[in-house]
Coordinates of C-alpha atoms in Angstrom, one line a residue:
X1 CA 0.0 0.0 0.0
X2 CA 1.2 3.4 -1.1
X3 CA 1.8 6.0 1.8
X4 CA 1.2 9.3 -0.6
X5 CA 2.9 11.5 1.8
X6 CA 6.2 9.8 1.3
X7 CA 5.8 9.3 -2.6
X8 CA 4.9 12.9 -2.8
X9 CA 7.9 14.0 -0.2
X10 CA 10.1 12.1 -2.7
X11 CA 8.4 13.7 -5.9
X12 CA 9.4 17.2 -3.6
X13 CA 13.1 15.9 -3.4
X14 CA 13.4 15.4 -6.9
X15 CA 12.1 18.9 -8.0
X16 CA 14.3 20.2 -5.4
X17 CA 17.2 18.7 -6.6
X18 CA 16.2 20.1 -10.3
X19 CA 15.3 16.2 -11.5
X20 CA 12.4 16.1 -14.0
X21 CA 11.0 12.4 -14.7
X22 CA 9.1 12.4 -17.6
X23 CA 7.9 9.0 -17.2
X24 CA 7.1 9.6 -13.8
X25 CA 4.4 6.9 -13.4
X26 CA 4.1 4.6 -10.5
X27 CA 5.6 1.3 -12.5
X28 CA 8.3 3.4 -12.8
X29 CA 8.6 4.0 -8.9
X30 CA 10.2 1.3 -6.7
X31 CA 9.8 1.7 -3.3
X32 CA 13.4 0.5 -1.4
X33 CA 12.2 0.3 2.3
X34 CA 9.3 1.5 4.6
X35 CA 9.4 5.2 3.6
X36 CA 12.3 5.2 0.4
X37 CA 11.6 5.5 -3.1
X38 CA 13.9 5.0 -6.1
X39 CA 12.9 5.5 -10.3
X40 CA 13.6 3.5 -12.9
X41 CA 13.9 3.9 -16.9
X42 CA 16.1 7.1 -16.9
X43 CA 16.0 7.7 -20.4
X44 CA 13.5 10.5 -20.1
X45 CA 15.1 12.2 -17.0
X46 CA 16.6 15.9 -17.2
X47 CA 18.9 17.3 -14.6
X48 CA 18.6 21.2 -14.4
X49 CA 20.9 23.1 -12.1
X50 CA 18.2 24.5 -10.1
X51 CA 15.1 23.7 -8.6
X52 CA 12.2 23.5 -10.8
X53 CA 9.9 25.8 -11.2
X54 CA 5.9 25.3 -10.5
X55 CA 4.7 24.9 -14.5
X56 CA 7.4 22.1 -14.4
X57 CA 6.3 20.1 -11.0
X58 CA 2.5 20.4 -12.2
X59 CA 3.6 19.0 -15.4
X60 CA 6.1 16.0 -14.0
X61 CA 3.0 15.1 -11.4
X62 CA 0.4 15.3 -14.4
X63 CA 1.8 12.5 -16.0
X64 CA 0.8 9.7 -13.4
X65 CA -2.7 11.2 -13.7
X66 CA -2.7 10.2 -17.5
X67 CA -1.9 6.2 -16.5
X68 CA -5.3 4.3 -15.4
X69 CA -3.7 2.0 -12.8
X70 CA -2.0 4.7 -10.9
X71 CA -5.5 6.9 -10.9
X72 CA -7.2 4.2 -9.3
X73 CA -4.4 3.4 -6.8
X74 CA -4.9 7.2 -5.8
X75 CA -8.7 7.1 -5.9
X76 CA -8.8 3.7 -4.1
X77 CA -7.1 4.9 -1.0
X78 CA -8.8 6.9 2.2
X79 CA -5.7 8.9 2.5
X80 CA -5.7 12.1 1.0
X81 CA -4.0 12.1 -3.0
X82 CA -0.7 12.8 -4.1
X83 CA -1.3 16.1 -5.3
X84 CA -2.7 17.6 -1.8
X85 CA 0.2 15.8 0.0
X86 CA 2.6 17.4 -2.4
X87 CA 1.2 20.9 -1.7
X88 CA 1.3 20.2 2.1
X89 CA 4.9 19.8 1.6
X90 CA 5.5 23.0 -0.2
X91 CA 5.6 26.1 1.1
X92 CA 3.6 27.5 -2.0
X93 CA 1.0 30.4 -0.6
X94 CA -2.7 29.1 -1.6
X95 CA -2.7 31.4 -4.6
X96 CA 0.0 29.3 -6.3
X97 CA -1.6 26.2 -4.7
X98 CA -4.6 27.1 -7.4
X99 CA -2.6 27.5 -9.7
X100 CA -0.3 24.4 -9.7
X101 CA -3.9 22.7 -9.9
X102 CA -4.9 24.6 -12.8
X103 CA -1.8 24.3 -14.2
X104 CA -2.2 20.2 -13.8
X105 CA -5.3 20.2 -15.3
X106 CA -4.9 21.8 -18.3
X107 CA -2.0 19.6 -19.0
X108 CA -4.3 16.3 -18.8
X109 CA -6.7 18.0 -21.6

Protein backbone atom coordinates (compact mmCIF):
# COMPACT_ATOMS: atom_id res chain seq x y z
CA UNK A 1 0.00 0.00 0.00
CA UNK A 2 1.17 3.43 -1.13
CA UNK A 3 1.77 6.03 1.75
CA UNK A 4 1.25 9.26 -0.64
CA UNK A 5 2.93 11.53 1.81
CA UNK A 6 6.21 9.76 1.30
CA UNK A 7 5.76 9.30 -2.61
CA UNK A 8 4.94 12.86 -2.76
CA UNK A 9 7.87 13.99 -0.24
CA UNK A 10 10.10 12.05 -2.72
CA UNK A 11 8.42 13.73 -5.90
CA UNK A 12 9.36 17.16 -3.60
CA UNK A 13 13.05 15.91 -3.38
CA UNK A 14 13.40 15.42 -6.88
CA UNK A 15 12.06 18.90 -8.01
CA UNK A 16 14.34 20.19 -5.40
CA UNK A 17 17.20 18.67 -6.56
CA UNK A 18 16.23 20.09 -10.26
CA UNK A 19 15.30 16.25 -11.48
CA UNK A 20 12.43 16.11 -13.98
CA UNK A 21 10.98 12.40 -14.75
CA UNK A 22 9.08 12.43 -17.60
CA UNK A 23 7.86 8.97 -17.22
CA UNK A 24 7.06 9.64 -13.79
CA UNK A 25 4.37 6.87 -13.38
CA UNK A 26 4.10 4.57 -10.50
CA UNK A 27 5.58 1.28 -12.48
CA UNK A 28 8.28 3.36 -12.81
CA UNK A 29 8.63 4.04 -8.89
CA UNK A 30 10.25 1.27 -6.73
CA UNK A 31 9.78 1.68 -3.28
CA UNK A 32 13.36 0.47 -1.39
CA UNK A 33 12.19 0.29 2.29
CA UNK A 34 9.35 1.46 4.57
CA UNK A 35 9.41 5.25 3.62
CA UNK A 36 12.28 5.16 0.40
CA UNK A 37 11.61 5.54 -3.11
CA UNK A 38 13.86 5.01 -6.15
CA UNK A 39 12.92 5.51 -10.32
CA UNK A 40 13.55 3.52 -12.89
CA UNK A 41 13.91 3.94 -16.91
CA UNK A 42 16.10 7.11 -16.87
CA UNK A 43 16.03 7.72 -20.43
CA UNK A 44 13.55 10.48 -20.15
CA UNK A 45 15.14 12.15 -16.98
CA UNK A 46 16.57 15.88 -17.17
CA UNK A 47 18.90 17.31 -14.64
CA UNK A 48 18.58 21.20 -14.41
CA UNK A 49 20.85 23.14 -12.11
CA UNK A 50 18.17 24.53 -10.13
CA UNK A 51 15.13 23.69 -8.60
CA UNK A 52 12.23 23.46 -10.84
CA UNK A 53 9.89 25.76 -11.23
CA UNK A 54 5.88 25.35 -10.53
CA UNK A 55 4.68 24.92 -14.52
CA UNK A 56 7.40 22.11 -14.42
CA UNK A 57 6.26 20.10 -10.95
CA UNK A 58 2.45 20.43 -12.25
CA UNK A 59 3.64 18.98 -15.36
CA UNK A 60 6.07 16.04 -14.03
CA UNK A 61 3.04 15.12 -11.42
CA UNK A 62 0.39 15.31 -14.38
CA UNK A 63 1.82 12.52 -16.03
CA UNK A 64 0.75 9.72 -13.38
CA UNK A 65 -2.65 11.20 -13.69
CA UNK A 66 -2.68 10.24 -17.52
CA UNK A 67 -1.94 6.22 -16.48
CA UNK A 68 -5.35 4.28 -15.36
CA UNK A 69 -3.72 2.05 -12.77
CA UNK A 70 -2.04 4.70 -10.95
CA UNK A 71 -5.52 6.91 -10.94
CA UNK A 72 -7.17 4.21 -9.31
CA UNK A 73 -4.42 3.36 -6.79
CA UNK A 74 -4.87 7.24 -5.78
CA UNK A 75 -8.70 7.11 -5.87
CA UNK A 76 -8.83 3.67 -4.11
CA UNK A 77 -7.14 4.90 -1.00
CA UNK A 78 -8.85 6.86 2.16
CA UNK A 79 -5.72 8.90 2.46
CA UNK A 80 -5.70 12.09 0.96
CA UNK A 81 -3.98 12.13 -3.02
CA UNK A 82 -0.69 12.82 -4.06
CA UNK A 83 -1.34 16.06 -5.32
CA UNK A 84 -2.65 17.55 -1.83
CA UNK A 85 0.20 15.85 -0.01
CA UNK A 86 2.57 17.38 -2.35
CA UNK A 87 1.17 20.90 -1.69
CA UNK A 88 1.32 20.24 2.14
CA UNK A 89 4.92 19.82 1.61
CA UNK A 90 5.51 22.98 -0.20
CA UNK A 91 5.60 26.07 1.13
CA UNK A 92 3.55 27.48 -1.96
CA UNK A 93 0.96 30.39 -0.63
CA UNK A 94 -2.69 29.09 -1.59
CA UNK A 95 -2.68 31.37 -4.64
CA UNK A 96 -0.04 29.26 -6.30
CA UNK A 97 -1.64 26.20 -4.75
CA UNK A 98 -4.63 27.13 -7.37
CA UNK A 99 -2.60 27.51 -9.69
CA UNK A 100 -0.33 24.36 -9.70
CA UNK A 101 -3.87 22.67 -9.85
CA UNK A 102 -4.91 24.58 -12.80
CA UNK A 103 -1.84 24.26 -14.21
CA UNK A 104 -2.23 20.17 -13.79
CA UNK A 105 -5.32 20.15 -15.30
CA UNK A 106 -4.94 21.75 -18.35
CA UNK A 107 -1.96 19.55 -19.02
CA UNK A 108 -4.27 16.33 -18.83
CA UNK A 109 -6.66 17.98 -21.62
Amino acid sequence: DINWMDLASFFCTLHEKGIFFRSIHFGNIIQIGDKEFGIIDFTDVTFYGHSLNLKQRARNLSFPLRYVEDVESMQGSSDPNLIDCYLKLSSYPKESEKKFKRLINDDLL
